[in-house]
Short mmCIF file of C-alpha atoms and ligand atoms in Angstrom, two decimals:
data_model
loop_
_atom_site.label_atom_id
_atom_site.label_comp_id
_atom_site.label_asym_id
_atom_site.label_seq_id
_atom_site.Cartn_x
_atom_site.Cartn_y
_atom_site.Cartn_z
CA MET R 1 18.62 -38.32 -55.26
CA THR R 2 16.70 -38.48 -58.72
CA ALA R 3 13.50 -40.41 -57.96
CA ARG R 4 12.48 -43.85 -59.68
CA VAL R 5 9.90 -42.90 -61.63
CA LEU R 6 6.46 -45.33 -61.35
CA ASN R 7 5.08 -45.62 -64.84
CA GLY R 8 1.72 -46.43 -64.70
CA LYS R 9 1.29 -47.06 -68.45
CA GLU R 10 3.39 -50.21 -68.09
CA ILE R 11 1.38 -51.80 -65.38
CA ALA R 12 -1.78 -50.60 -66.88
CA LEU R 13 -0.81 -52.79 -70.12
CA GLU R 14 0.07 -55.96 -67.93
CA VAL R 15 -3.18 -55.41 -66.03
CA ARG R 16 -5.55 -55.15 -69.02
CA ALA R 17 -3.55 -58.32 -70.43
CA ALA R 18 -4.34 -60.20 -67.57
CA VAL R 19 -8.06 -59.12 -67.66
CA LYS R 20 -8.23 -59.95 -71.27
CA ALA R 21 -6.85 -63.75 -70.55
CA GLY R 22 -9.13 -63.52 -67.33
CA VAL R 23 -11.98 -62.64 -69.76
CA ALA R 24 -11.42 -65.17 -72.37
CA ASP R 25 -11.25 -67.91 -69.57
CA PHE R 26 -14.94 -66.55 -68.32
CA VAL R 27 -16.37 -66.59 -71.77
CA LYS R 28 -15.12 -70.63 -71.99
CA ALA R 29 -16.53 -71.25 -68.74
CA HIS R 30 -20.14 -69.00 -68.85
CA GLY R 31 -20.93 -68.48 -72.14
CA ARG R 32 -21.10 -65.22 -72.59
CA ALA R 33 -18.69 -61.71 -71.47
CA PRO R 34 -18.69 -59.54 -68.29
CA GLY R 35 -20.63 -56.61 -69.19
CA LEU R 36 -19.80 -53.16 -68.22
CA ASP R 37 -22.75 -50.31 -68.69
CA VAL R 38 -21.59 -46.72 -67.99
CA ILE R 39 -24.07 -44.14 -67.68
CA ILE R 40 -23.10 -40.54 -68.56
CA VAL R 41 -26.11 -37.81 -68.30
CA GLY R 42 -25.54 -34.42 -70.28
CA GLU R 43 -22.25 -33.25 -72.54
CA ASP R 44 -19.46 -32.41 -69.67
CA ALA R 45 -16.54 -32.54 -72.10
CA ALA R 46 -13.75 -34.37 -69.95
CA SER R 47 -16.78 -36.90 -68.60
CA VAL R 48 -17.70 -37.42 -72.08
CA VAL R 49 -13.80 -38.52 -72.78
CA TYR R 50 -13.49 -40.87 -69.34
CA THR R 51 -16.57 -42.35 -70.13
CA ARG R 52 -15.59 -43.33 -74.26
CA ASN R 53 -12.13 -44.73 -73.13
CA LYS R 54 -14.04 -47.04 -70.36
CA GLU R 55 -16.31 -48.47 -72.71
CA LYS R 56 -13.52 -49.11 -75.40
CA ALA R 57 -11.22 -50.10 -72.67
CA ALA R 58 -13.88 -53.09 -71.90
CA LEU R 59 -14.70 -53.64 -75.42
CA GLU R 60 -10.39 -54.05 -75.94
CA VAL R 61 -10.63 -57.06 -73.34
CA GLY R 62 -13.22 -58.89 -75.00
CA MET R 63 -15.98 -57.88 -72.61
CA ARG R 64 -19.35 -56.39 -73.31
CA GLY R 65 -19.34 -52.88 -73.32
CA ALA R 66 -22.33 -50.41 -73.54
CA LEU R 67 -22.40 -46.53 -73.09
CA HIS R 68 -25.74 -44.83 -72.47
CA ARG R 69 -25.57 -41.06 -73.36
CA LEU R 70 -28.54 -39.40 -71.71
CA PRO R 71 -29.33 -35.84 -72.23
CA GLU R 72 -28.60 -32.81 -69.61
CA GLN R 73 -32.16 -32.88 -68.48
CA THR R 74 -32.97 -36.70 -67.90
CA GLY R 75 -34.93 -36.52 -64.67
CA GLN R 76 -33.84 -38.39 -61.63
CA ALA R 77 -36.66 -41.12 -61.53
CA GLU R 78 -35.34 -41.73 -65.47
CA LEU R 79 -32.43 -42.26 -64.14
CA LEU R 80 -33.28 -44.91 -61.43
CA LEU R 81 -35.24 -46.72 -63.90
CA MET R 82 -32.26 -47.33 -66.00
CA ILE R 83 -30.28 -48.79 -63.16
CA ASP R 84 -32.93 -50.37 -62.17
CA ARG R 85 -33.21 -52.48 -65.58
CA LEU R 86 -29.65 -52.58 -65.22
CA ASN R 87 -29.92 -54.25 -62.19
CA ARG R 88 -31.97 -56.75 -62.88
CA ASP R 89 -30.35 -57.52 -66.33
CA PRO R 90 -27.88 -60.77 -66.02
CA SER R 91 -25.94 -59.54 -68.65
CA VAL R 92 -24.35 -56.55 -66.61
CA ASP R 93 -22.02 -57.06 -64.30
CA GLY R 94 -21.07 -53.74 -63.70
CA ILE R 95 -22.70 -50.60 -63.62
CA LEU R 96 -20.99 -47.12 -63.74
CA VAL R 97 -22.72 -43.99 -63.33
CA GLN R 98 -20.01 -41.18 -64.10
CA LEU R 99 -19.89 -38.08 -62.02
CA PRO R 100 -20.41 -35.35 -61.41
CA LEU R 101 -24.12 -35.87 -62.24
CA PRO R 102 -26.24 -32.42 -63.28
CA LYS R 103 -27.58 -30.70 -59.70
CA HIS R 104 -31.19 -31.27 -60.24
CA ILE R 105 -30.15 -35.11 -59.89
CA ASP R 106 -29.37 -36.62 -56.05
CA GLY R 107 -25.52 -38.59 -56.80
CA GLU R 108 -26.26 -40.27 -53.42
CA LYS R 109 -29.49 -41.70 -54.14
CA VAL R 110 -28.15 -42.84 -57.41
CA ILE R 111 -25.20 -44.33 -55.66
CA LEU R 112 -27.64 -46.46 -53.22
CA ALA R 113 -29.97 -47.57 -56.38
CA ILE R 114 -27.03 -49.47 -57.73
CA ASP R 115 -26.76 -53.34 -56.69
CA PRO R 116 -23.49 -53.45 -54.80
CA SER R 117 -22.56 -56.46 -56.37
CA LYS R 118 -22.61 -54.74 -59.70
CA ASP R 119 -21.22 -51.42 -58.29
CA VAL R 120 -17.65 -51.65 -60.32
CA ASP R 121 -16.94 -48.00 -58.72
CA GLY R 122 -16.92 -49.45 -55.30
CA PHE R 123 -18.98 -46.01 -53.87
CA HIS R 124 -21.64 -47.76 -52.64
CA PRO R 125 -21.97 -47.77 -48.84
CA VAL R 126 -22.06 -51.34 -48.39
CA ASN R 127 -18.86 -51.37 -50.34
CA ALA R 128 -17.67 -48.76 -48.77
CA GLY R 129 -18.35 -50.34 -45.41
CA GLN R 130 -16.88 -53.83 -46.16
CA LEU R 131 -13.71 -52.34 -46.91
CA ALA R 132 -13.83 -50.13 -43.31
CA ILE R 133 -14.32 -52.97 -41.14
CA GLY R 134 -11.38 -54.96 -43.21
CA ARG R 135 -13.12 -57.11 -45.75
CA ALA R 136 -11.87 -56.05 -49.02
CA ASP R 137 -11.90 -59.38 -49.90
CA ARG R 138 -15.98 -59.22 -50.17
CA ALA R 139 -16.01 -55.42 -51.39
CA LEU R 140 -15.66 -54.29 -54.88
CA VAL R 141 -13.17 -51.09 -53.78
CA PRO R 142 -12.75 -48.00 -55.65
CA CYS R 143 -10.62 -48.03 -58.88
CA THR R 144 -8.30 -45.14 -57.94
CA PRO R 145 -7.39 -46.08 -54.81
CA ARG R 146 -6.44 -49.78 -55.97
CA ALA R 147 -4.11 -48.04 -58.92
CA CYS R 148 -2.00 -46.09 -55.97
CA MET R 149 -1.64 -49.17 -54.13
CA LYS R 150 -0.16 -51.55 -57.16
CA LEU R 151 1.79 -48.32 -57.54
CA LEU R 152 3.00 -48.55 -54.25
CA ALA R 153 3.57 -52.43 -55.03
CA LEU R 154 5.43 -51.38 -57.95
CA SER R 155 8.02 -49.10 -55.49
CA GLY R 156 8.66 -51.99 -53.59
CA VAL R 157 7.91 -49.79 -50.33
CA SER R 158 7.39 -51.89 -47.27
CA LEU R 159 4.21 -50.50 -45.96
CA SER R 160 3.81 -52.42 -42.76
CA GLY R 161 4.68 -49.96 -39.76
CA ALA R 162 5.21 -47.36 -42.67
CA ARG R 163 4.33 -43.61 -42.11
CA ALA R 164 1.65 -42.72 -44.12
CA VAL R 165 0.21 -39.43 -45.10
CA VAL R 166 -2.66 -39.22 -47.41
CA VAL R 167 -4.01 -35.31 -48.58
CA GLY R 168 -7.50 -35.54 -49.26
CA ARG R 169 -10.24 -37.03 -47.43
CA SER R 170 -12.90 -37.67 -50.22
CA ASN R 171 -15.13 -40.83 -50.21
CA ILE R 172 -13.67 -41.65 -54.22
CA VAL R 173 -9.90 -41.87 -53.52
CA GLY R 174 -8.57 -40.02 -49.97
CA LYS R 175 -10.84 -42.27 -47.57
CA PRO R 176 -11.02 -45.66 -49.22
CA VAL R 177 -6.99 -45.60 -50.23
CA ALA R 178 -6.49 -44.64 -46.51
CA GLN R 179 -8.51 -47.54 -45.73
CA LEU R 180 -6.41 -49.87 -47.83
CA LEU R 181 -3.08 -48.49 -46.88
CA LEU R 182 -4.32 -49.35 -42.91
CA ALA R 183 -5.33 -52.57 -43.99
CA GLU R 184 -1.51 -53.25 -45.00
CA HIS R 185 -0.65 -52.31 -41.74
CA ALA R 186 0.58 -48.34 -42.46
CA THR R 187 -0.08 -45.48 -39.83
CA VAL R 188 -1.93 -43.48 -41.72
CA THR R 189 -2.79 -39.99 -41.46
CA ILE R 190 -5.78 -38.34 -43.10
CA ALA R 191 -4.56 -34.80 -44.05
CA HIS R 192 -7.51 -32.06 -45.45
CA SER R 193 -7.89 -28.71 -45.64
CA ARG R 194 -8.26 -27.76 -41.75
CA THR R 195 -4.96 -29.50 -41.13
CA ARG R 196 -2.46 -27.77 -39.46
CA ASP R 197 1.11 -27.21 -40.72
CA LEU R 198 0.39 -29.46 -43.61
CA PRO R 199 3.84 -29.73 -44.96
CA ALA R 200 5.26 -30.40 -41.56
CA VAL R 201 2.69 -33.57 -41.57
CA CYS R 202 3.40 -34.42 -45.05
CA ARG R 203 7.29 -34.26 -44.29
CA GLU R 204 6.61 -37.38 -41.96
CA ALA R 205 5.58 -39.48 -44.79
CA ASP R 206 7.54 -42.51 -45.86
CA VAL R 207 4.44 -42.86 -48.30
CA LEU R 208 2.97 -39.65 -49.40
CA ILE R 209 -0.30 -39.71 -51.57
CA ALA R 210 -2.13 -36.35 -52.95
CA ALA R 211 -5.68 -36.43 -54.01
CA VAL R 212 -6.49 -32.72 -53.56
CA GLY R 213 -7.38 -31.05 -57.28
CA LYS R 214 -4.47 -28.25 -56.31
CA PRO R 215 -1.85 -28.01 -59.02
CA GLU R 216 1.49 -28.64 -57.91
CA MET R 217 0.65 -27.79 -54.39
CA VAL R 218 3.25 -30.22 -52.83
CA ARG R 219 6.24 -28.49 -52.98
CA VAL R 220 9.92 -30.16 -52.66
CA ASP R 221 10.32 -28.89 -48.62
CA TRP R 222 6.89 -31.30 -47.85
CA VAL R 223 8.63 -34.40 -49.13
CA LYS R 224 11.06 -36.54 -46.67
CA ALA R 225 14.05 -37.56 -48.46
CA GLY R 226 13.59 -41.19 -50.17
CA ALA R 227 9.53 -41.03 -49.49
CA VAL R 228 7.10 -42.83 -52.20
CA VAL R 229 5.17 -39.89 -53.80
CA ILE R 230 1.61 -40.96 -55.11
CA ASP R 231 0.04 -38.06 -57.20
CA VAL R 232 -3.38 -38.64 -57.69
CA GLY R 233 -4.36 -34.93 -59.09
CA ILE R 234 -5.16 -34.22 -62.41
CA ASN R 235 -5.19 -30.79 -63.18
CA ARG R 236 -5.77 -28.67 -66.15
CA VAL R 237 -3.18 -25.29 -66.41
CA PRO R 238 -2.19 -22.92 -69.00
CA ASP R 239 1.04 -23.95 -70.42
CA PRO R 240 3.35 -21.22 -70.43
CA ALA R 241 5.18 -23.11 -73.01
CA ASN R 242 2.20 -22.89 -75.94
CA PRO R 243 0.07 -19.46 -75.25
CA GLY R 244 -3.64 -20.28 -75.51
CA LYS R 245 -2.88 -24.20 -74.67
CA THR R 246 -3.49 -26.31 -71.31
CA ARG R 247 -1.60 -28.73 -70.22
CA LEU R 248 -1.75 -31.58 -67.37
CA VAL R 249 -0.12 -31.36 -64.41
CA GLY R 250 -0.76 -32.80 -60.79
CA ASP R 251 -1.05 -31.80 -57.29
CA VAL R 252 2.79 -32.51 -56.72
CA ALA R 253 5.38 -30.05 -57.93
CA TYR R 254 7.04 -33.05 -59.84
CA ALA R 255 10.47 -32.08 -61.30
CA GLU R 256 11.53 -30.72 -57.58
CA ALA R 257 9.77 -32.89 -55.85
CA ALA R 258 11.40 -35.53 -57.86
CA GLU R 259 14.59 -34.50 -56.60
CA ARG R 260 14.07 -35.54 -52.99
CA ALA R 261 11.85 -38.74 -53.46
CA GLY R 262 12.79 -42.44 -53.77
CA ALA R 263 10.10 -42.88 -56.37
CA ILE R 264 7.36 -40.64 -57.64
CA THR R 265 4.50 -41.02 -60.07
CA PRO R 266 4.40 -38.77 -63.18
CA VAL R 267 1.04 -36.87 -64.76
CA PRO R 268 0.05 -37.89 -66.74
CA GLY R 269 1.01 -41.62 -66.82
CA GLY R 270 0.84 -42.72 -63.37
CA VAL R 271 -2.51 -43.20 -61.52
CA GLY R 272 -4.77 -42.09 -64.31
CA PRO R 273 -4.25 -45.21 -66.69
CA LEU R 274 -4.35 -47.63 -63.96
CA THR R 275 -7.39 -46.51 -62.67
CA ILE R 276 -9.11 -47.39 -66.28
CA ALA R 277 -7.34 -51.14 -65.79
CA CYS R 278 -8.82 -51.56 -62.20
CA LEU R 279 -12.09 -50.75 -63.10
CA LEU R 280 -11.98 -53.99 -65.95
CA GLU R 281 -10.54 -55.81 -63.01
CA ASN R 282 -13.56 -54.87 -61.24
CA THR R 283 -15.79 -55.85 -63.69
CA LEU R 284 -14.13 -59.58 -64.18
CA LEU R 285 -14.39 -59.66 -60.11
CA SER R 286 -18.08 -59.03 -60.33
CA ALA R 287 -18.72 -61.39 -63.20
CA LYS R 288 -17.08 -64.14 -61.38
CA ARG R 289 -18.35 -63.56 -58.25
CA ARG R 290 -21.90 -63.36 -59.29
CA SER R 291 -21.48 -66.43 -61.72
CA ALA R 292 -20.43 -68.52 -58.36
CA THR R 293 -23.59 -67.76 -56.80
P1 NDP B 1 -12.48 -33.61 -53.76
O1 NDP B 1 -12.63 -31.99 -54.34
O2 NDP B 1 -13.37 -34.24 -53.74
O3 NDP B 1 -11.78 -33.65 -52.37
C1 NDP B 1 -10.36 -32.79 -52.43
C2 NDP B 1 -9.60 -32.96 -51.01
O4 NDP B 1 -8.74 -32.63 -50.85
C3 NDP B 1 -10.85 -32.53 -50.25
O5 NDP B 1 -11.23 -33.87 -48.75
C4 NDP B 1 -10.37 -31.62 -49.60
O6 NDP B 1 -10.55 -31.05 -47.96
C5 NDP B 1 -8.84 -31.43 -49.75
N1 NDP B 1 -8.05 -30.34 -49.95
C6 NDP B 1 -8.32 -28.92 -50.69
N2 NDP B 1 -7.64 -28.12 -50.59
C7 NDP B 1 -6.87 -28.63 -49.91
C8 NDP B 1 -5.56 -27.74 -49.10
N3 NDP B 1 -5.29 -26.70 -49.44
N4 NDP B 1 -4.80 -28.18 -48.13
C9 NDP B 1 -5.24 -29.74 -48.22
N5 NDP B 1 -5.94 -30.43 -48.78
C10 NDP B 1 -6.89 -29.55 -49.25
O7 NDP B 1 -11.57 -34.76 -54.86
P2 NDP B 1 -11.37 -36.06 -55.12
O8 NDP B 1 -10.77 -36.71 -54.25
O9 NDP B 1 -12.22 -36.37 -56.31
O10 NDP B 1 -10.26 -35.46 -56.35
C11 NDP B 1 -8.73 -35.13 -56.19
C12 NDP B 1 -7.77 -35.16 -57.12
O11 NDP B 1 -7.67 -36.29 -57.78
C13 NDP B 1 -8.40 -34.46 -58.42
O12 NDP B 1 -7.46 -33.34 -58.72
C14 NDP B 1 -8.85 -34.97 -59.37
O13 NDP B 1 -8.85 -34.67 -60.70
C15 NDP B 1 -8.03 -36.45 -58.95
N6 NDP B 1 -8.55 -37.28 -59.65
C16 NDP B 1 -8.04 -38.41 -60.33
C17 NDP B 1 -8.15 -39.66 -60.41
C18 NDP B 1 -7.28 -40.35 -61.46
O14 NDP B 1 -7.85 -41.53 -62.26
N7 NDP B 1 -6.10 -40.34 -61.76
C19 NDP B 1 -9.83 -39.95 -60.13
C20 NDP B 1 -10.33 -39.37 -59.37
C21 NDP B 1 -9.66 -38.16 -58.80
P3 NDP B 1 -11.79 -30.92 -47.19
O15 NDP B 1 -12.48 -32.41 -47.22
O16 NDP B 1 -11.46 -29.90 -46.14
O17 NDP B 1 -12.84 -29.69 -48.15
#
């Protein structure tokens, strides 16, 4: 079998087009554009690129986008002050603080400081709690897990009663995607670094989601024939074809897994592009909800 490739770039374009139309409607109705404010502390190269892309994506769909670049030595109090100002600014619908933060800043305190109604990353405990009690409709749901669900919808897999295995239990990906799968009536196993016989656990999966951060860890013999495989991992590894250069790979050994899976996401071009599209959706949703109250 050769798996169907689930192309995240294509759906991301559709989602962005829908958000753009929604933004235009919002501007007509409310006389202002939804606003996304992204904060980055420090100069981590990958994070600088991610935050620039987020600001650019917001501007491209007609939102007001702002990137606040703070120096590495910014104190926690100063960062919290900025968040407080954005919380109180009615033109701000989405606040995103790029992670990881420098070591001298307590990431949990920062997430707690964000107004949950503007928490477009969906990391605040209020949003995580709403998701956990089955009220995703009241929450802002983290973007990467939502991207995974869109790709599963594209695959056509019926989630009700399906066996789903999520490898990884982070608050950012593993746990929330497991909650979303549960809400769709899948039977969900969350695996992690202490899971015994991980290959055997994965082999039971009709839907396998890898969110680990270990290059090409999931091998073909971990994959059930016909399974839908969603690869969240983004790992930079040396490129044997270009000495001195690197390339991106996922957490799944793509070429071999694609021989057995029914459908699979590539890296790059799978979950990644859809994540930013989902961030734009969350910002528009936040703007609509906040303008309705
Ligand atoms: P974390 O490091 O926070 O979590 C990794 C999880 O994987 C942990 O639960 C850990 O288990 C588990 N794990 C680590 N090693 C193993 C192992 N050998 N066997 C089984 N489980 C293991 O990572 P994130 O969830 O933040 O990210 C995961 C990956 O997804 C990364 O590659 C990241 O770059 C990528 N990512 C991609 C995004 C996108 O837009 N496409 C967005 C966010 C992340 P334990 O809890 O026991 O330590």
